[in-house]
Amino acid sequence: MAIAFSRTPDGDIISDHHLIAEVLREALPYIDYLKGKILVIKLGGSTLEHQQIVLQDIIWLSALGAKPVLVHGGGPYINEWLKRLQIPTRFENGLRVTDAQTLEVVRMVLLGQVNQGLVLMASQMGGKAIGLCGTDAGLVRARVADERLGFVGEVEEVDPTLVQVLVEQGYIPIIAPLGQGPDGTCLNINADVVAAHLAGALNAEKLIFLSNVVGICRPDGSLISELTEEEALRLIDEGVIQGGMIPKVAACLDALRSVPRVHIVDGREPHVLLRELFTDKGAGTMIVRGARQPSA
């Protein structure tokens, strides 16, 4: 990671050893705090092209004593393959219908292309990664969300046993968002939702969404570094949070029932995980449980 040298008000470069000391002074309390803690990280399909730097950060987090678990999407790749194979896409009330043919492509892309690609890349960088999907060992059990949408699932239950065993053995689980239906069928599930439920089942310290937005912003475009779930709900009511951010923030709020802190950061930014987790300023938006306490 390149270090950008700071300058004094007079324009002189601050000595690099002072800069390194300052970086470590700021980071060490956070590193110590996260040792032994489970961090669930969701890598969105829109940010998969930046996966190498994300994986490097995750490997460093593991080396520093944290226990990262990665859940990934793959929407753009699925869309690309559906187009290549000339499989038509149908929608019901604006939601994609996943028929049997589409599900085959979803499984092929998520498991054969994205999941294994991430595992291989992490391994090449020295990470101890292992690929999973929600149908492994009953990890994610689901029901059909709506018959009109086909093989689209809603999470009913998460059994974190397999992930817990792997994490304790030092592995970095990389998980595709599929689930097992009641009759043994495979169901396609929104990756944000899988990540939120998994974080809760694992009693994770943090859930971090790597997205293609910097976080939650005020109407003037400035970033909100921290807010409570109460404030987030108010911003939805006021229309500040809108469009595609609403389901993502809803997943954050669901996760806050069992996860103390949820983060939304821009996965396109280099080393955004390290900046968000190990600096005072952070890099995105952190949503915390409960209401903000009035100042004395």
PDB file of C-alpha atoms in Angstrom:
ATOM      1  CA  MET A   1       0.000   0.000   0.000  1.00  0.00           C
ATOM      2  CA  ALA A   2       1.498   3.342  -1.033  1.00  0.00           C
ATOM      3  CA  ILE A   3       1.901   5.917   1.716  1.00  0.00           C
ATOM      4  CA  ALA A   4       0.990   9.514   0.869  1.00  0.00           C
ATOM      5  CA  PHE A   5       3.417  11.761   2.718  1.00  0.00           C
ATOM      6  CA  SER A   6       1.952  14.603   4.749  1.00  0.00           C
ATOM      7  CA  ARG A   7       3.351  18.102   4.730  1.00  0.00           C
ATOM      8  CA  THR A   8       3.725  20.769   7.383  1.00  0.00           C
ATOM      9  CA  PRO A   9       1.963  24.157   6.955  1.00  0.00           C
ATOM     10  CA  ASP A  10       5.282  25.403   5.503  1.00  0.00           C
ATOM     11  CA  GLY A  11       5.255  22.670   2.857  1.00  0.00           C
ATOM     12  CA  ASP A  12       7.997  20.484   4.350  1.00  0.00           C
ATOM     13  CA  ILE A  13       7.519  16.722   4.077  1.00  0.00           C
ATOM     14  CA  ILE A  14       6.970  15.111   7.456  1.00  0.00           C
ATOM     15  CA  SER A  15       9.619  12.476   8.154  1.00  0.00           C
ATOM     16  CA  ASP A  16       8.396   9.035   7.115  1.00  0.00           C
ATOM     17  CA  HIS A  17       9.182   7.433  10.468  1.00  0.00           C
ATOM     18  CA  HIS A  18       6.977  10.006  12.210  1.00  0.00           C
ATOM     19  CA  LEU A  19       4.197   9.249   9.717  1.00  0.00           C
ATOM     20  CA  ILE A  20       4.532   5.502  10.216  1.00  0.00           C
ATOM     21  CA  ALA A  21       4.461   5.978  13.984  1.00  0.00           C
ATOM     22  CA  GLU A  22       1.317   8.113  13.705  1.00  0.00           C
ATOM     23  CA  VAL A  23      -0.434   5.541  11.494  1.00  0.00           C
ATOM     24  CA  LEU A  24       0.410   2.757  13.932  1.00  0.00           C
ATOM     25  CA  ARG A  25      -0.629   4.830  16.945  1.00  0.00           C
ATOM     26  CA  GLU A  26      -4.062   5.355  15.401  1.00  0.00           C
ATOM     27  CA  ALA A  27      -4.471   1.785  14.129  1.00  0.00           C
ATOM     28  CA  LEU A  28      -3.209  -0.285  17.082  1.00  0.00           C
ATOM     29  CA  PRO A  29      -6.238   0.181  19.382  1.00  0.00           C
ATOM     30  CA  TYR A  30      -8.553  -0.917  16.568  1.00  0.00           C
ATOM     31  CA  ILE A  31      -6.323  -3.887  15.702  1.00  0.00           C
ATOM     32  CA  ASP A  32      -6.296  -4.967  19.334  1.00  0.00           C
ATOM     33  CA  TYR A  33     -10.081  -4.551  19.615  1.00  0.00           C
ATOM     34  CA  LEU A  34     -10.815  -6.687  16.532  1.00  0.00           C
ATOM     35  CA  LYS A  35      -8.552  -9.588  17.500  1.00  0.00           C
ATOM     36  CA  GLY A  36     -10.651 -12.746  17.728  1.00  0.00           C
ATOM     37  CA  LYS A  37     -13.774 -10.930  16.461  1.00  0.00           C
ATOM     38  CA  ILE A  38     -15.809 -12.206  13.503  1.00  0.00           C
ATOM     39  CA  LEU A  39     -16.278  -9.715  10.673  1.00  0.00           C
ATOM     40  CA  VAL A  40     -18.785 -10.538   7.930  1.00  0.00           C
ATOM     41  CA  ILE A  41     -17.912  -8.720   4.707  1.00  0.00           C
ATOM     42  CA  LYS A  42     -20.261  -8.577   1.734  1.00  0.00           C
ATOM     43  CA  LEU A  43     -18.627  -7.964  -1.636  1.00  0.00           C
ATOM     44  CA  GLY A  44     -21.202  -6.688  -4.105  1.00  0.00           C
ATOM     45  CA  GLY A  45     -21.267  -7.852  -7.704  1.00  0.00           C
ATOM     46  CA  SER A  46     -20.739  -4.276  -8.843  1.00  0.00           C
ATOM     47  CA  THR A  47     -17.400  -4.135  -7.003  1.00  0.00           C
ATOM     48  CA  LEU A  48     -16.031  -7.561  -7.984  1.00  0.00           C
ATOM     49  CA  GLU A  49     -13.571  -5.984 -10.421  1.00  0.00           C
ATOM     50  CA  HIS A  50     -11.760  -4.593  -7.353  1.00  0.00           C
ATOM     51  CA  GLN A  51     -11.628  -7.998  -5.699  1.00  0.00           C
ATOM     52  CA  GLN A  52      -7.843  -8.348  -5.554  1.00  0.00           C
ATOM     53  CA  ILE A  53      -7.336  -5.371  -3.230  1.00  0.00           C
ATOM     54  CA  VAL A  54     -10.368  -6.392  -1.150  1.00  0.00           C
ATOM     55  CA  LEU A  55      -8.974  -9.905  -0.751  1.00  0.00           C
ATOM     56  CA  GLN A  56      -5.571  -8.486   0.229  1.00  0.00           C
ATOM     57  CA  ASP A  57      -7.228  -6.440   2.970  1.00  0.00           C
ATOM     58  CA  ILE A  58      -9.142  -9.510   4.170  1.00  0.00           C
ATOM     59  CA  ILE A  59      -5.958 -11.593   4.274  1.00  0.00           C
ATOM     60  CA  TRP A  60      -4.240  -8.855   6.298  1.00  0.00           C
ATOM     61  CA  LEU A  61      -7.227  -8.709   8.667  1.00  0.00           C
ATOM     62  CA  SER A  62      -6.875 -12.448   9.227  1.00  0.00           C
ATOM     63  CA  ALA A  63      -3.115 -12.098   9.823  1.00  0.00           C
ATOM     64  CA  LEU A  64      -3.829  -9.382  12.415  1.00  0.00           C
ATOM     65  CA  GLY A  65      -6.050 -11.753  14.389  1.00  0.00           C
ATOM     66  CA  ALA A  66      -9.545 -10.874  13.144  1.00  0.00           C
ATOM     67  CA  LYS A  67     -11.829 -13.589  11.732  1.00  0.00           C
ATOM     68  CA  PRO A  68     -13.198 -12.386   8.375  1.00  0.00           C
ATOM     69  CA  VAL A  69     -15.997 -14.158   6.503  1.00  0.00           C
ATOM     70  CA  LEU A  70     -16.749 -13.063   2.924  1.00  0.00           C
ATOM     71  CA  VAL A  71     -20.171 -13.253   1.223  1.00  0.00           C
ATOM     72  CA  HIS A  72     -20.197 -12.296  -2.463  1.00  0.00           C
ATOM     73  CA  GLY A  73     -22.706 -11.402  -5.133  1.00  0.00           C
ATOM     74  CA  GLY A  74     -22.389 -11.750  -8.882  1.00  0.00           C
ATOM     75  CA  GLY A  75     -25.249  -9.933 -10.589  1.00  0.00           C
ATOM     76  CA  PRO A  76     -23.293  -8.327 -13.457  1.00  0.00           C
ATOM     77  CA  TYR A  77     -21.655 -11.656 -14.368  1.00  0.00           C
ATOM     78  CA  ILE A  78     -25.021 -13.433 -14.280  1.00  0.00           C
ATOM     79  CA  ASN A  79     -26.520 -10.783 -16.552  1.00  0.00           C
ATOM     80  CA  GLU A  80     -23.583 -11.147 -18.951  1.00  0.00           C
ATOM     81  CA  TRP A  81     -23.998 -14.926 -19.217  1.00  0.00           C
ATOM     82  CA  LEU A  82     -27.753 -14.731 -19.631  1.00  0.00           C
ATOM     83  CA  LYS A  83     -27.174 -12.345 -22.524  1.00  0.00           C
ATOM     84  CA  ARG A  84     -24.484 -14.568 -24.058  1.00  0.00           C
ATOM     85  CA  LEU A  85     -26.745 -17.621 -23.857  1.00  0.00           C
ATOM     86  CA  GLN A  86     -29.694 -15.590 -25.164  1.00  0.00           C
ATOM     87  CA  ILE A  87     -31.861 -16.523 -22.188  1.00  0.00           C
ATOM     88  CA  PRO A  88     -34.675 -13.971 -21.906  1.00  0.00           C
ATOM     89  CA  THR A  89     -35.236 -12.187 -18.619  1.00  0.00           C
ATOM     90  CA  ARG A  90     -38.759 -11.801 -17.245  1.00  0.00           C
ATOM     91  CA  PHE A  91     -39.853  -9.482 -14.455  1.00  0.00           C
ATOM     92  CA  GLU A  92     -42.781  -9.465 -12.045  1.00  0.00           C
ATOM     93  CA  ASN A  93     -43.466  -6.102 -10.424  1.00  0.00           C
ATOM     94  CA  GLY A  94     -39.921  -5.034 -11.245  1.00  0.00           C
ATOM     95  CA  LEU A  95     -38.312  -8.179  -9.774  1.00  0.00           C
ATOM     96  CA  ARG A  96     -36.379 -10.705 -11.864  1.00  0.00           C
ATOM     97  CA  VAL A  97     -38.010 -14.122 -12.330  1.00  0.00           C
ATOM     98  CA  THR A  98     -35.532 -16.978 -11.752  1.00  0.00           C
ATOM     99  CA  ASP A  99     -36.853 -19.958 -13.720  1.00  0.00           C
ATOM    100  CA  ALA A 100     -35.070 -23.321 -13.889  1.00  0.00           C
ATOM    101  CA  GLN A 101     -32.907 -22.303 -16.854  1.00  0.00           C
ATOM    102  CA  THR A 102     -31.894 -19.032 -15.222  1.00  0.00           C
ATOM    103  CA  LEU A 103     -31.096 -20.837 -11.980  1.00  0.00           C
ATOM    104  CA  GLU A 104     -28.632 -23.085 -13.821  1.00  0.00           C
ATOM    105  CA  VAL A 105     -26.787 -19.993 -15.019  1.00  0.00           C
ATOM    106  CA  VAL A 106     -26.906 -18.421 -11.539  1.00  0.00           C
ATOM    107  CA  ARG A 107     -25.349 -21.541  -9.994  1.00  0.00           C
ATOM    108  CA  MET A 108     -22.748 -21.831 -12.758  1.00  0.00           C
ATOM    109  CA  VAL A 109     -21.660 -18.210 -12.370  1.00  0.00           C
ATOM    110  CA  LEU A 110     -21.769 -17.902  -8.568  1.00  0.00           C
ATOM    111  CA  LEU A 111     -20.078 -21.227  -7.844  1.00  0.00           C
ATOM    112  CA  GLY A 112     -17.989 -22.016 -10.922  1.00  0.00           C
ATOM    113  CA  GLN A 113     -16.824 -18.529 -11.828  1.00  0.00           C
ATOM    114  CA  VAL A 114     -17.071 -16.035  -8.975  1.00  0.00           C
ATOM    115  CA  ASN A 115     -16.636 -18.211  -5.873  1.00  0.00           C
ATOM    116  CA  GLN A 116     -13.810 -20.349  -7.185  1.00  0.00           C
ATOM    117  CA  GLY A 117     -12.152 -17.312  -8.748  1.00  0.00           C
ATOM    118  CA  LEU A 118     -12.096 -15.533  -5.384  1.00  0.00           C
ATOM    119  CA  VAL A 119     -10.764 -18.632  -3.586  1.00  0.00           C
ATOM    120  CA  LEU A 120      -7.984 -19.147  -6.125  1.00  0.00           C
ATOM    121  CA  MET A 121      -6.997 -15.487  -6.047  1.00  0.00           C
ATOM    122  CA  ALA A 122      -6.907 -15.435  -2.237  1.00  0.00           C
ATOM    123  CA  SER A 123      -4.806 -18.603  -2.210  1.00  0.00           C
ATOM    124  CA  GLN A 124      -2.339 -17.103  -4.694  1.00  0.00           C
ATOM    125  CA  MET A 125      -1.905 -14.149  -2.302  1.00  0.00           C
ATOM    126  CA  GLY A 126      -1.175 -16.430   0.633  1.00  0.00           C
ATOM    127  CA  GLY A 127      -4.655 -16.543   2.148  1.00  0.00           C
ATOM    128  CA  LYS A 128      -6.132 -19.696   3.643  1.00  0.00           C
ATOM    129  CA  ALA A 129      -9.480 -19.478   1.854  1.00  0.00           C
ATOM    130  CA  ILE A 130     -12.213 -22.039   1.295  1.00  0.00           C
ATOM    131  CA  GLY A 131     -15.286 -21.758  -0.928  1.00  0.00           C
ATOM    132  CA  LEU A 132     -18.803 -22.500   0.294  1.00  0.00           C
ATOM    133  CA  CYS A 133     -22.394 -21.835  -0.664  1.00  0.00           C
ATOM    134  CA  GLY A 134     -25.551 -21.756   1.409  1.00  0.00           C
ATOM    135  CA  THR A 135     -26.545 -25.289   0.394  1.00  0.00           C
ATOM    136  CA  ASP A 136     -23.422 -26.786   2.033  1.00  0.00           C
ATOM    137  CA  ALA A 137     -24.206 -28.624   5.286  1.00  0.00           C
ATOM    138  CA  GLY A 138     -27.557 -26.846   5.628  1.00  0.00           C
ATOM    139  CA  LEU A 139     -25.821 -23.489   6.058  1.00  0.00           C
ATOM    140  CA  VAL A 140     -28.757 -21.463   4.677  1.00  0.00           C
ATOM    141  CA  ARG A 141     -32.266 -22.884   4.711  1.00  0.00           C
ATOM    142  CA  ALA A 142     -34.833 -20.930   2.782  1.00  0.00           C
ATOM    143  CA  ARG A 143     -38.376 -20.875   1.455  1.00  0.00           C
ATOM    144  CA  VAL A 144     -39.682 -19.699  -1.901  1.00  0.00           C
ATOM    145  CA  ALA A 145     -40.213 -15.954  -1.602  1.00  0.00           C
ATOM    146  CA  ASP A 146     -42.975 -15.720  -4.206  1.00  0.00           C
ATOM    147  CA  GLU A 147     -44.139 -18.441  -6.590  1.00  0.00           C
ATOM    148  CA  ARG A 148     -44.310 -15.862  -9.380  1.00  0.00           C
ATOM    149  CA  LEU A 149     -40.564 -15.212  -9.021  1.00  0.00           C
ATOM    150  CA  GLY A 150     -39.567 -18.857  -9.410  1.00  0.00           C
ATOM    151  CA  PHE A 151     -36.472 -20.093  -7.577  1.00  0.00           C
ATOM    152  CA  VAL A 152     -35.940 -16.971  -5.467  1.00  0.00           C
ATOM    153  CA  GLY A 153     -35.575 -17.601  -1.753  1.00  0.00           C
ATOM    154  CA  GLU A 154     -36.110 -15.909   1.572  1.00  0.00           C
ATOM    155  CA  VAL A 155     -33.869 -16.960   4.448  1.00  0.00           C
ATOM    156  CA  GLU A 156     -35.626 -18.999   7.123  1.00  0.00           C
ATOM    157  CA  GLU A 157     -32.677 -20.227   9.160  1.00  0.00           C
ATOM    158  CA  VAL A 158     -28.872 -20.104   9.174  1.00  0.00           C
ATOM    159  CA  ASP A 159     -26.801 -22.859  10.761  1.00  0.00           C
ATOM    160  CA  PRO A 160     -23.361 -21.284  11.285  1.00  0.00           C
ATOM    161  CA  THR A 161     -21.675 -24.462  12.593  1.00  0.00           C
ATOM    162  CA  LEU A 162     -19.593 -25.181   9.490  1.00  0.00           C
ATOM    163  CA  VAL A 163     -18.440 -21.570   9.166  1.00  0.00           C
ATOM    164  CA  GLN A 164     -17.556 -21.410  12.875  1.00  0.00           C
ATOM    165  CA  VAL A 165     -15.432 -24.579  12.613  1.00  0.00           C
ATOM    166  CA  LEU A 166     -13.578 -23.257   9.572  1.00  0.00           C
ATOM    167  CA  VAL A 167     -12.979 -19.832  11.121  1.00  0.00           C
ATOM    168  CA  GLU A 168     -11.586 -21.380  14.298  1.00  0.00           C
ATOM    169  CA  GLN A 169      -9.163 -23.371  12.144  1.00  0.00           C
ATOM    170  CA  GLY A 170      -7.898 -20.184  10.538  1.00  0.00           C
ATOM    171  CA  TYR A 171      -9.750 -20.410   7.214  1.00  0.00           C
ATOM    172  CA  ILE A 172     -11.362 -17.478   5.424  1.00  0.00           C
ATOM    173  CA  PRO A 173     -14.791 -18.750   4.276  1.00  0.00           C
ATOM    174  CA  ILE A 174     -15.945 -17.298   0.947  1.00  0.00           C
ATOM    175  CA  ILE A 175     -19.680 -17.887   0.541  1.00  0.00           C
ATOM    176  CA  ALA A 176     -22.014 -17.784  -2.465  1.00  0.00           C
ATOM    177  CA  PRO A 177     -25.603 -16.618  -1.691  1.00  0.00           C
ATOM    178  CA  LEU A 178     -27.590 -19.750  -2.492  1.00  0.00           C
ATOM    179  CA  GLY A 179     -29.914 -21.557  -0.101  1.00  0.00           C
ATOM    180  CA  GLN A 180     -31.590 -24.916   0.297  1.00  0.00           C
ATOM    181  CA  GLY A 181     -35.352 -25.013  -0.103  1.00  0.00           C
ATOM    182  CA  PRO A 182     -37.680 -27.273   1.924  1.00  0.00           C
ATOM    183  CA  ASP A 183     -37.721 -29.974  -0.769  1.00  0.00           C
ATOM    184  CA  GLY A 184     -33.973 -29.892  -1.346  1.00  0.00           C
ATOM    185  CA  THR A 185     -34.110 -27.459  -4.254  1.00  0.00           C
ATOM    186  CA  CYS A 186     -31.531 -24.710  -4.671  1.00  0.00           C
ATOM    187  CA  LEU A 187     -32.795 -21.144  -4.274  1.00  0.00           C
ATOM    188  CA  ASN A 188     -31.183 -17.879  -5.356  1.00  0.00           C
ATOM    189  CA  ILE A 189     -31.067 -15.383  -2.463  1.00  0.00           C
ATOM    190  CA  ASN A 190     -30.095 -11.718  -2.275  1.00  0.00           C
ATOM    191  CA  ALA A 191     -26.474 -11.584  -1.081  1.00  0.00           C
ATOM    192  CA  ASP A 192     -27.142  -8.617   1.248  1.00  0.00           C
ATOM    193  CA  VAL A 193     -29.801 -10.647   3.036  1.00  0.00           C
ATOM    194  CA  VAL A 194     -27.583 -13.738   3.315  1.00  0.00           C
ATOM    195  CA  ALA A 195     -24.749 -11.627   4.747  1.00  0.00           C
ATOM    196  CA  ALA A 196     -27.068 -10.006   7.296  1.00  0.00           C
ATOM    197  CA  HIS A 197     -28.533 -13.309   8.506  1.00  0.00           C
ATOM    198  CA  LEU A 198     -25.111 -14.959   8.619  1.00  0.00           C
ATOM    199  CA  ALA A 199     -23.645 -12.075  10.626  1.00  0.00           C
ATOM    200  CA  GLY A 200     -26.433 -12.457  13.151  1.00  0.00           C
ATOM    201  CA  ALA A 201     -26.029 -16.227  13.415  1.00  0.00           C
ATOM    202  CA  LEU A 202     -22.272 -15.866  13.920  1.00  0.00           C
ATOM    203  CA  ASN A 203     -22.665 -13.092  16.523  1.00  0.00           C
ATOM    204  CA  ALA A 204     -20.322 -11.051  14.346  1.00  0.00           C
ATOM    205  CA  GLU A 205     -18.820  -7.870  15.720  1.00  0.00           C
ATOM    206  CA  LYS A 206     -19.363  -6.057  12.444  1.00  0.00           C
ATOM    207  CA  LEU A 207     -21.116  -6.470   9.105  1.00  0.00           C
ATOM    208  CA  ILE A 208     -19.495  -4.516   6.279  1.00  0.00           C
ATOM    209  CA  PHE A 209     -21.156  -3.934   2.899  1.00  0.00           C
ATOM    210  CA  LEU A 210     -18.680  -3.208   0.106  1.00  0.00           C
ATOM    211  CA  SER A 211     -20.825  -1.423  -2.442  1.00  0.00           C
ATOM    212  CA  ASN A 212     -20.507   1.043  -5.328  1.00  0.00           C
ATOM    213  CA  VAL A 213     -21.469   4.023  -3.137  1.00  0.00           C
ATOM    214  CA  VAL A 214     -19.376   5.875  -0.551  1.00  0.00           C
ATOM    215  CA  GLY A 215     -22.019   5.371   2.133  1.00  0.00           C
ATOM    216  CA  ILE A 216     -25.112   7.288   3.212  1.00  0.00           C
ATOM    217  CA  CYS A 217     -25.035  10.952   2.238  1.00  0.00           C
ATOM    218  CA  ARG A 218     -26.892  14.090   3.272  1.00  0.00           C
ATOM    219  CA  PRO A 219     -29.009  15.948   0.692  1.00  0.00           C
ATOM    220  CA  ASP A 220     -25.984  18.160  -0.070  1.00  0.00           C
ATOM    221  CA  GLY A 221     -23.933  15.070  -0.942  1.00  0.00           C
ATOM    222  CA  SER A 222     -21.699  15.085   2.134  1.00  0.00           C
ATOM    223  CA  LEU A 223     -20.996  11.728   3.738  1.00  0.00           C
ATOM    224  CA  ILE A 224     -22.595  10.760   7.067  1.00  0.00           C
ATOM    225  CA  SER A 225     -19.832   8.921   8.946  1.00  0.00           C
ATOM    226  CA  GLU A 226     -22.047   7.537  11.717  1.00  0.00           C
ATOM    227  CA  LEU A 227     -25.753   7.347  12.477  1.00  0.00           C
ATOM    228  CA  THR A 228     -28.108   5.326  14.618  1.00  0.00           C
ATOM    229  CA  GLU A 229     -30.841   2.996  13.374  1.00  0.00           C
ATOM    230  CA  GLU A 230     -33.394   5.582  14.536  1.00  0.00           C
ATOM    231  CA  GLU A 231     -31.724   8.263  12.416  1.00  0.00           C
ATOM    232  CA  ALA A 232     -31.507   5.889   9.429  1.00  0.00           C
ATOM    233  CA  LEU A 233     -35.258   5.215   9.583  1.00  0.00           C
ATOM    234  CA  ARG A 234     -35.922   8.944   9.693  1.00  0.00           C
ATOM    235  CA  LEU A 235     -33.749   9.502   6.622  1.00  0.00           C
ATOM    236  CA  ILE A 236     -35.764   6.865   4.755  1.00  0.00           C
ATOM    237  CA  ASP A 237     -39.026   8.560   5.771  1.00  0.00           C
ATOM    238  CA  GLU A 238     -37.641  11.933   4.650  1.00  0.00           C
ATOM    239  CA  GLY A 239     -36.585  10.535   1.266  1.00  0.00           C
ATOM    240  CA  VAL A 240     -32.869  11.173   1.860  1.00  0.00           C
ATOM    241  CA  ILE A 241     -32.241   7.423   1.597  1.00  0.00           C
ATOM    242  CA  GLN A 242     -34.011   6.270  -1.544  1.00  0.00           C
ATOM    243  CA  GLY A 243     -33.967   3.892  -4.498  1.00  0.00           C
ATOM    244  CA  GLY A 244     -31.498   1.019  -4.345  1.00  0.00           C
ATOM    245  CA  MET A 245     -30.111   2.199  -1.011  1.00  0.00           C
ATOM    246  CA  ILE A 246     -33.383   1.415   0.786  1.00  0.00           C
ATOM    247  CA  PRO A 247     -33.069  -2.427   0.642  1.00  0.00           C
ATOM    248  CA  LYS A 248     -29.379  -2.190   1.556  1.00  0.00           C
ATOM    249  CA  VAL A 249     -30.102  -0.011   4.590  1.00  0.00           C
ATOM    250  CA  ALA A 250     -33.045  -2.300   5.469  1.00  0.00           C
ATOM    251  CA  ALA A 251     -30.619  -5.249   5.491  1.00  0.00           C
ATOM    252  CA  CYS A 252     -28.320  -3.201   7.747  1.00  0.00           C
ATOM    253  CA  LEU A 253     -31.164  -2.492  10.168  1.00  0.00           C
ATOM    254  CA  ASP A 254     -32.200  -6.160  10.221  1.00  0.00           C
ATOM    255  CA  ALA A 255     -28.627  -7.138  11.045  1.00  0.00           C
ATOM    256  CA  LEU A 256     -28.491  -4.634  13.930  1.00  0.00           C
ATOM    257  CA  ARG A 257     -30.844  -6.900  15.876  1.00  0.00           C
ATOM    258  CA  SER A 258     -27.839  -9.126  16.548  1.00  0.00           C
ATOM    259  CA  VAL A 259     -24.781  -7.220  15.227  1.00  0.00           C
ATOM    260  CA  PRO A 260     -23.676  -4.074  17.099  1.00  0.00           C
ATOM    261  CA  ARG A 261     -22.338  -2.182  14.073  1.00  0.00           C
ATOM    262  CA  VAL A 262     -22.966  -2.265  10.334  1.00  0.00           C
ATOM    263  CA  HIS A 263     -20.874  -0.404   7.759  1.00  0.00           C
ATOM    264  CA  ILE A 264     -21.497   0.686   4.159  1.00  0.00           C
ATOM    265  CA  VAL A 265     -18.308   1.581   2.268  1.00  0.00           C
ATOM    266  CA  ASP A 266     -17.198   2.043  -1.336  1.00  0.00           C
ATOM    267  CA  GLY A 267     -15.574  -1.212  -2.423  1.00  0.00           C
ATOM    268  CA  ARG A 268     -14.027   0.544  -5.430  1.00  0.00           C
ATOM    269  CA  GLU A 269     -11.710   2.567  -3.183  1.00  0.00           C
ATOM    270  CA  PRO A 270      -8.269   0.994  -2.586  1.00  0.00           C
ATOM    271  CA  HIS A 271      -7.878  -0.531   0.881  1.00  0.00           C
ATOM    272  CA  VAL A 272     -11.200   0.880   2.027  1.00  0.00           C
ATOM    273  CA  LEU A 273     -11.594  -1.932   4.585  1.00  0.00           C
ATOM    274  CA  LEU A 274      -8.400  -0.951   6.383  1.00  0.00           C
ATOM    275  CA  ARG A 275      -9.334   2.729   6.332  1.00  0.00           C
ATOM    276  CA  GLU A 276     -12.813   2.043   7.681  1.00  0.00           C
ATOM    277  CA  LEU A 277     -11.732  -0.353  10.422  1.00  0.00           C
ATOM    278  CA  PHE A 278      -8.379   1.052  11.562  1.00  0.00           C
ATOM    279  CA  THR A 279      -8.718   4.854  11.385  1.00  0.00           C
ATOM    280  CA  ASP A 280     -10.587   7.361  13.526  1.00  0.00           C
ATOM    281  CA  LYS A 281     -12.194   9.047  10.524  1.00  0.00           C
ATOM    282  CA  GLY A 282     -13.219   5.868   8.700  1.00  0.00           C
ATOM    283  CA  ALA A 283     -14.138   5.776   5.018  1.00  0.00           C
ATOM    284  CA  GLY A 284     -17.894   5.175   4.816  1.00  0.00           C
ATOM    285  CA  THR A 285     -21.007   5.113   7.001  1.00  0.00           C
ATOM    286  CA  MET A 286     -21.340   3.138  10.227  1.00  0.00           C
ATOM    287  CA  ILE A 287     -24.852   2.436  11.551  1.00  0.00           C
ATOM    288  CA  VAL A 288     -25.065   1.574  15.240  1.00  0.00           C
ATOM    289  CA  ARG A 289     -27.799  -0.018  17.284  1.00  0.00           C
ATOM    290  CA  GLY A 290     -30.184   2.056  19.395  1.00  0.00           C
ATOM    291  CA  ALA A 291     -30.747   5.786  19.637  1.00  0.00           C
ATOM    292  CA  ARG A 292     -28.052   8.429  20.103  1.00  0.00           C
ATOM    293  CA  GLN A 293     -27.590   9.409  23.723  1.00  0.00           C
ATOM    294  CA  PRO A 294     -28.156  13.104  24.460  1.00  0.00           C
ATOM    295  CA  SER A 295     -24.970  14.985  25.286  1.00  0.00           C
ATOM    296  CA  ALA A 296     -24.507  16.191  28.848  1.00  0.00           C
TER     297      ALA A 296
END
